[in-house]
Coordinates of C-alpha atoms in Angstrom, one line a residue:
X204 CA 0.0 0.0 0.0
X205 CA 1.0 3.8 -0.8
X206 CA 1.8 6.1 2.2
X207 CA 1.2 9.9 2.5
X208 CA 2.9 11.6 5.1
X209 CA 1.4 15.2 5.6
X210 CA 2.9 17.8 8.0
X211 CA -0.3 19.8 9.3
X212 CA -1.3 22.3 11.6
X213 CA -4.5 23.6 11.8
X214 CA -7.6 21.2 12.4
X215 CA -9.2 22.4 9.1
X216 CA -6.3 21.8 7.0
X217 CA -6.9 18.0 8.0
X218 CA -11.0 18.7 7.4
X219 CA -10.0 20.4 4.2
X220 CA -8.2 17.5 2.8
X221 CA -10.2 14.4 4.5
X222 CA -13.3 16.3 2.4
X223 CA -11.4 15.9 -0.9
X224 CA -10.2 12.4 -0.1
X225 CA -12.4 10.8 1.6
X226 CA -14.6 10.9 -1.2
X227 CA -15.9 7.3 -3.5
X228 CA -13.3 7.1 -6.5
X229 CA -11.0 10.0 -5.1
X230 CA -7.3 9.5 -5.5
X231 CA -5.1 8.2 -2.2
X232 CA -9.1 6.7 -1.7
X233 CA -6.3 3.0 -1.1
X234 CA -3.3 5.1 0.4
X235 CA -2.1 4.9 3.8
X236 CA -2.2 8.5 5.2
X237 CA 0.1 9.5 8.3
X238 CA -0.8 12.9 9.4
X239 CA 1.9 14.4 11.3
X240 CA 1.7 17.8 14.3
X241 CA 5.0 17.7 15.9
X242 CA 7.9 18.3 13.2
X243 CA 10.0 15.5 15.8
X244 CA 7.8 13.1 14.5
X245 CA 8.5 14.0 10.3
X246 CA 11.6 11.1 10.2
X247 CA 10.0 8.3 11.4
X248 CA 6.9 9.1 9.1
X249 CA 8.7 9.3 6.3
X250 CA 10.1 5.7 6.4
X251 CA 8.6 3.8 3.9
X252 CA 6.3 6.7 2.4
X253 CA 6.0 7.7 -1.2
X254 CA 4.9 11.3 -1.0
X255 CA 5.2 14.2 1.4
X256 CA 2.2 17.0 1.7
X257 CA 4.2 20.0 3.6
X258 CA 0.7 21.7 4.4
X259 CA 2.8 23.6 7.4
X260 CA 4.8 25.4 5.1
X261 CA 6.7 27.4 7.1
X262 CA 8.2 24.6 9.1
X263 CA 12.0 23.9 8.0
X264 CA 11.6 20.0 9.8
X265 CA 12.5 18.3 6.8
X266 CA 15.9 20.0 7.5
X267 CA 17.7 16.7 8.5
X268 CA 14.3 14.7 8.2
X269 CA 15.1 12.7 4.9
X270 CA 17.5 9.9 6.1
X271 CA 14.8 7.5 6.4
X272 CA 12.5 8.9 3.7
X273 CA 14.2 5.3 1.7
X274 CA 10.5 5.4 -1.1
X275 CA 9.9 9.3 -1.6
X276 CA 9.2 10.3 -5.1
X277 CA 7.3 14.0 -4.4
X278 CA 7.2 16.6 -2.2
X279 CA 4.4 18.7 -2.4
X280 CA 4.4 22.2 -0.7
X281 CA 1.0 23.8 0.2
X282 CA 2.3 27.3 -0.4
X283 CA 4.0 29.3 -3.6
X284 CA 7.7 29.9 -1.7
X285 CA 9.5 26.5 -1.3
X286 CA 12.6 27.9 0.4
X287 CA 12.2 26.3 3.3
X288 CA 13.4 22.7 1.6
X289 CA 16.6 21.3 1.8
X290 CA 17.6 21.6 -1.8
X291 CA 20.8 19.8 -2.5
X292 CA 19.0 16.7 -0.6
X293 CA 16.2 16.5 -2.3
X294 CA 17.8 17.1 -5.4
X295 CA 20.4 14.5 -4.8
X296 CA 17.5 11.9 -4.2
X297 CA 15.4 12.8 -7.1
X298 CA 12.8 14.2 -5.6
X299 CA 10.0 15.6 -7.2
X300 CA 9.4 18.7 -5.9
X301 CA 5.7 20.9 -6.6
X302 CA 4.4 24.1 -5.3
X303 CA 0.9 25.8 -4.9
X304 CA 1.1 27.8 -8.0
X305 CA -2.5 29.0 -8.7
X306 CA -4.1 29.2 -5.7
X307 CA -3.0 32.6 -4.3
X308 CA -2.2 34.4 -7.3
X309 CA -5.2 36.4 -7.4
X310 CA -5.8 37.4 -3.8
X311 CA -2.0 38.8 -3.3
X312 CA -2.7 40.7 -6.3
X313 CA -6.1 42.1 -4.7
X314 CA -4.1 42.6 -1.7
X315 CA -1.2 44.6 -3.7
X316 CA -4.0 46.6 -5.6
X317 CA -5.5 47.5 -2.2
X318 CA -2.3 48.7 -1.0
X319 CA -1.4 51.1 -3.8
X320 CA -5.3 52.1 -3.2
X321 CA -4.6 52.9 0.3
X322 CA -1.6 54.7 -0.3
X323 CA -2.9 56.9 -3.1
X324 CA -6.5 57.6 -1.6
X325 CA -4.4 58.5 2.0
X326 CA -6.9 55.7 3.5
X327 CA -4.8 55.3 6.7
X328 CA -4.0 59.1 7.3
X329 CA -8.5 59.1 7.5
X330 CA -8.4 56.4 9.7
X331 CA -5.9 58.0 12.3
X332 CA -8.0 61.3 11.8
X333 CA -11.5 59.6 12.2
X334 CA -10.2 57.6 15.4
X335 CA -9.4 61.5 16.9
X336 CA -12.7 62.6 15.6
X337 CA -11.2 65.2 13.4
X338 CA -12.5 66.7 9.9
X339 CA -9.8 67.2 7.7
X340 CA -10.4 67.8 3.9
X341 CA -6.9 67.1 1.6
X342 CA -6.0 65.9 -2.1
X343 CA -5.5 62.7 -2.8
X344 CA -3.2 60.9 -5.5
X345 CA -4.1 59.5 -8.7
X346 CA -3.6 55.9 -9.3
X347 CA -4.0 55.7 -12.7
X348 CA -0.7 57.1 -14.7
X349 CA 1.8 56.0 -12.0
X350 CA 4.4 53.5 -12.7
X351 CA 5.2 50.1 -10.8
X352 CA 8.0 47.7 -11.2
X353 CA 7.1 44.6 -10.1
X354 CA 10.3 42.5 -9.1
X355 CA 9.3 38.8 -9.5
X356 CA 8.0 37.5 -13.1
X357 CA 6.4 34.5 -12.0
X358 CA 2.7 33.6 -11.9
X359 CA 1.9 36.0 -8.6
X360 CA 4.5 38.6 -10.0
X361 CA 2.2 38.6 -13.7
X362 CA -1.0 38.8 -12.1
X363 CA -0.3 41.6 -10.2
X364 CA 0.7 43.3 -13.3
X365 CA -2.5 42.2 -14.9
X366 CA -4.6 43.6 -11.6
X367 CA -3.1 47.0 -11.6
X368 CA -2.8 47.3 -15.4
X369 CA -6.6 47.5 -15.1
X370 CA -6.5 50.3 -12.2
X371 CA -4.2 52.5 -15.2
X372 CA -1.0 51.8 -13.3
X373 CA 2.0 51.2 -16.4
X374 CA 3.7 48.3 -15.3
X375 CA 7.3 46.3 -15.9
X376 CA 9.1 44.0 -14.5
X377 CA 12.6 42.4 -12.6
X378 CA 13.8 39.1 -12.9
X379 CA 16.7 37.3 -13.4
X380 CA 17.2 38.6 -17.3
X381 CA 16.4 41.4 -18.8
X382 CA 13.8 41.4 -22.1
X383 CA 11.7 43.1 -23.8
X384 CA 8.0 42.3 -25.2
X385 CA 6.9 40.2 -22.3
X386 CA 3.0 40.0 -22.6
X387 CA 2.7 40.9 -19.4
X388 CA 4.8 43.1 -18.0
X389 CA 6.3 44.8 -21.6
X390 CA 9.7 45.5 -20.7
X391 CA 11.8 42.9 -17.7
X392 CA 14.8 44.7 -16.3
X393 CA 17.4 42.4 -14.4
X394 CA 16.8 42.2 -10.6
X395 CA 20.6 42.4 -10.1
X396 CA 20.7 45.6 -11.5
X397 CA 17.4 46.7 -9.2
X398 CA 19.4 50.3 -7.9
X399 CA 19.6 51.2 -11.2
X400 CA 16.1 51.8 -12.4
X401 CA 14.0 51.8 -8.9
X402 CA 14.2 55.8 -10.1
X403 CA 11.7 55.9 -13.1
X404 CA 9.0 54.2 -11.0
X405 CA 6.2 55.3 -8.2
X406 CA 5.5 51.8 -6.8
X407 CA 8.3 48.8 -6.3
X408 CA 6.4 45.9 -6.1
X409 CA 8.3 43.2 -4.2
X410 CA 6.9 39.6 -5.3
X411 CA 10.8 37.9 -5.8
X412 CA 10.8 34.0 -4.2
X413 CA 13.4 33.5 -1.7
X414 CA 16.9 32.3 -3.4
X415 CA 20.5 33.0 -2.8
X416 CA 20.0 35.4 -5.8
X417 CA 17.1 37.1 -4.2
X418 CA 18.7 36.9 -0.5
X419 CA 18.8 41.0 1.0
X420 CA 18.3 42.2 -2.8
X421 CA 16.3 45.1 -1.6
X422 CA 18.7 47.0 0.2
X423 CA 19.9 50.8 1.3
X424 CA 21.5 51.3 -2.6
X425 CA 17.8 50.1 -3.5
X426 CA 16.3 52.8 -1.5
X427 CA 18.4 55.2 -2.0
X428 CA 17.8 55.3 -5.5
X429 CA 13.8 55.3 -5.4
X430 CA 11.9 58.4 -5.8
X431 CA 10.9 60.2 -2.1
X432 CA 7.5 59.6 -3.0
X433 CA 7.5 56.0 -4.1
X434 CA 6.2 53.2 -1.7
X435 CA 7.4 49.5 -0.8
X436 CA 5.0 47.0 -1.3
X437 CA 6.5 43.2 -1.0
X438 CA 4.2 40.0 -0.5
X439 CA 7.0 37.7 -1.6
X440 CA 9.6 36.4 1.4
X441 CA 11.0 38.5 4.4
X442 CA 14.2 38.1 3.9
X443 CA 14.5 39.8 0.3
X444 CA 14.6 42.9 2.2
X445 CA 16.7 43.7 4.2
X446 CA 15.2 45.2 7.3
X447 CA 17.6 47.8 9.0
X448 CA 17.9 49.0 5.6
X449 CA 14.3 49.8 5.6
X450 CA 13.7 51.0 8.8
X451 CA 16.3 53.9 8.0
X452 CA 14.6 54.4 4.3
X453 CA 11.1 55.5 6.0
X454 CA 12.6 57.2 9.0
X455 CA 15.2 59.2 6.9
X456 CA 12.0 60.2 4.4
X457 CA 13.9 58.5 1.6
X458 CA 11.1 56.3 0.6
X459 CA 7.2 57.6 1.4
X460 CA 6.0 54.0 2.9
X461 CA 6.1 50.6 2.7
X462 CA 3.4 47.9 2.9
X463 CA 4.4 44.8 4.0
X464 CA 2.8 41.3 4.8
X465 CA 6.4 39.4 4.3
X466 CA 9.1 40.8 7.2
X467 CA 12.4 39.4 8.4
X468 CA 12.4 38.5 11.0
X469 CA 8.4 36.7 11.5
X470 CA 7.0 37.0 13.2
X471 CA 7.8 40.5 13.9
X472 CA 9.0 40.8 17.5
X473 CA 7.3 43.4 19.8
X474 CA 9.9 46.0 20.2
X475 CA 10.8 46.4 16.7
X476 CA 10.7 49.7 15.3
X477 CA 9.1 49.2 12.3
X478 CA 5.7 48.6 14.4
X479 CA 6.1 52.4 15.5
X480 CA 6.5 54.2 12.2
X481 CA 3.9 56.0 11.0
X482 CA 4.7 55.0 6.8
X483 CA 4.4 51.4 7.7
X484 CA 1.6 49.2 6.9
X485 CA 2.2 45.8 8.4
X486 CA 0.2 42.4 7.8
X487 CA 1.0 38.9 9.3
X488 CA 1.7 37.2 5.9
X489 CA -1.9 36.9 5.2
X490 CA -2.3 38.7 1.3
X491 CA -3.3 35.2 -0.1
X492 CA -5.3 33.6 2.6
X493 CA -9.0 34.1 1.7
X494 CA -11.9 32.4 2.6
X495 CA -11.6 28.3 1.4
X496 CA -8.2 28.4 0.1
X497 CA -7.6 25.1 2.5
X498 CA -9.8 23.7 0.1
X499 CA -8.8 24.9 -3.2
X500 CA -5.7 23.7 -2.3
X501 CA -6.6 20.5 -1.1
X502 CA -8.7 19.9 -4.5
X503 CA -4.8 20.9 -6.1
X504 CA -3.2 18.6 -4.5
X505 CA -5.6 15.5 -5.0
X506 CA -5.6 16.0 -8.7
X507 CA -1.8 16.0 -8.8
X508 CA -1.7 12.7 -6.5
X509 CA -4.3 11.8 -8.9
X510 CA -1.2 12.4 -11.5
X511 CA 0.8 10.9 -9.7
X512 CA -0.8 7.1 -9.1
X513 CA -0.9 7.2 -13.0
X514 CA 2.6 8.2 -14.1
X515 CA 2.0 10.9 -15.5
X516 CA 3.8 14.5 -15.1
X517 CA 2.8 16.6 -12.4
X518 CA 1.7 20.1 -12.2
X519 CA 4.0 23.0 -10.9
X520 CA 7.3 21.5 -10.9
X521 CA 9.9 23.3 -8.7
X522 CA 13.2 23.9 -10.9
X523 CA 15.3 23.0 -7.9
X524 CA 18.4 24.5 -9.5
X525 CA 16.7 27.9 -9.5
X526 CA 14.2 27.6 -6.2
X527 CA 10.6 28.3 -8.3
X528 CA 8.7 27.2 -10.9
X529 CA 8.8 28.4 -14.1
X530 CA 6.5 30.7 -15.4

């Protein structure tokens, strides 16, 4: 019989997925499923299984997990970032490795689109002036006509460019060549070169996956080179940015704001001085978690198992040489 190991959390990530599979005809309907909660438990689970669901994405307990995994074909991770996987391992036993590609594409990119919204329309300004009962009339900015370089070309990174290009906003991109003629971002700068055109732009949109490429990319020569008025937005991983740099960005005025639902380090500890300043927007990495996405992704992953009983190729292969999916 064929074993699933799957590294949960929450009790409706297990009700998400028992719904899906639990089903007459479903795939894994003969498997033998060994749900694990404590990450000290991952290596003896893995022993003699064929596939690994990392529905706690966030855990890194497959770091030094894998020395019993002696049957595992596929990892599948229930999230779009796979940093958190021991690559040379995995890659060094063959494993197939998938993501979540799809499922939060387009509420980060409602998320971003609110963010720019709140910025331009001075949203949080009325909400610190309604909470002290004051009546202040201003101007606001227009969205439409401003400029945003979104640094990240995958599948989140295009339909952000596709959400704003609706609201008027001119978009390109950053990723790791530079081209022109993309169909959806036009022209693709190279995200090694980020200091050098962060200048033309009102918005730096920060959707990069975490690699050694991508590691502190966003740093004081980044903000030092955007416009005084441009804003942060980043939805990708924490440590892209590098945080200090930040910190002195807003407080020195060099930058107008920055949104941010991805921080390094996360959770965000208490004293940190990004909590107190004013141009921050903070969210607990939360931009793609709407209503029934446990189940969206739980109907994902059963029709890639479903894939994978039959042979054939799966969906949303990680490249593990580059850390992401191709787009």
């Amino acid at each position: 019989m064929p074993a699933l190991t799957i590294l949960s959390s929450p009790q409706r990530q297990r009700s998400a997925l028992d719904g899906v599979l639990s089903t007459d005809g479903a795939p894994g309907a003969d498997w033998q499923v060994r749900w694990v909660e404590d990450p000290a438990d991952l290596p003896a689970a893995l022993r003699g299984a064929d596939a690994l669901l990392l529905w706690d994405f966030t855990s890194h307990a497959l770091q030094g997990a894998l020395g019993g995994a002696d049957r595992l074909r596929w990892i599948h991770s229930a999230s779009a970032g796979v940093d958190q996987l021991p690559y040379s391992e995995v890659r060094g036993r063959g494993i197939t490795v998938t993501n979540a590609r799809g499922i939060f594409d387009r509420p980060i990119a409602e998320y971003v689109a609110g963010c720019l919204l709140d910025f331009a329309k001075d949203t949080h300004r009325s909400a610190r002036l309604q909470a002290a009962r004051v009546w202040r009339h201003r101007l606001t900015e227009d969205l439409a006509g401003t400029r945003a370089l979104i640094v990240g070309t995958g599948a989140i990174g295009r339909q952000i460019a596709r959400t704003l290009g609706a609201l008027g906003v001119e978009v390109a991109g950053a990723g790791t060549r530079a081209r022109g003629g993309d169909p959806d971002f036009g022209d693709v700068v190279d995200s090694a070169q980020l200091a050098a055109h962060v200048g033309a732009f009102d918005w730096l949109i920060n959707a990069a996956p975490l690699t050694p490429a991508t590691t502190g990319l966003i740093d004081a020569a980044v903000f030092a080179s955007m416009r005084p008025t441009a804003r942060l937005v980043t939805i990708g991983r924490g440590p892209t940015v590098i945080t200090d740099d930040l910190v002195t960005a807003l407080r020195d005025g060099q930058i107008a704001g920055a949104a941010l639902d991805v921080v390094d380090p996360e959770p965000l500890p208490e004293d940190h001085p990004l909590w107190a300043l004013p141009t921050a927007v903070l969210t607990p990495h939360m931009s793609g978690d709407t209503h029934g996405w446990e189940r969206r992704l739980a109907q994902q992953f059963a029709a890639n198992l479903e894939r994978f009983e039959a042979g054939r190729p799966l969906e949303n292969t990680i490249d593990l040489d580059k850390g992401y999916a191709a787009s």
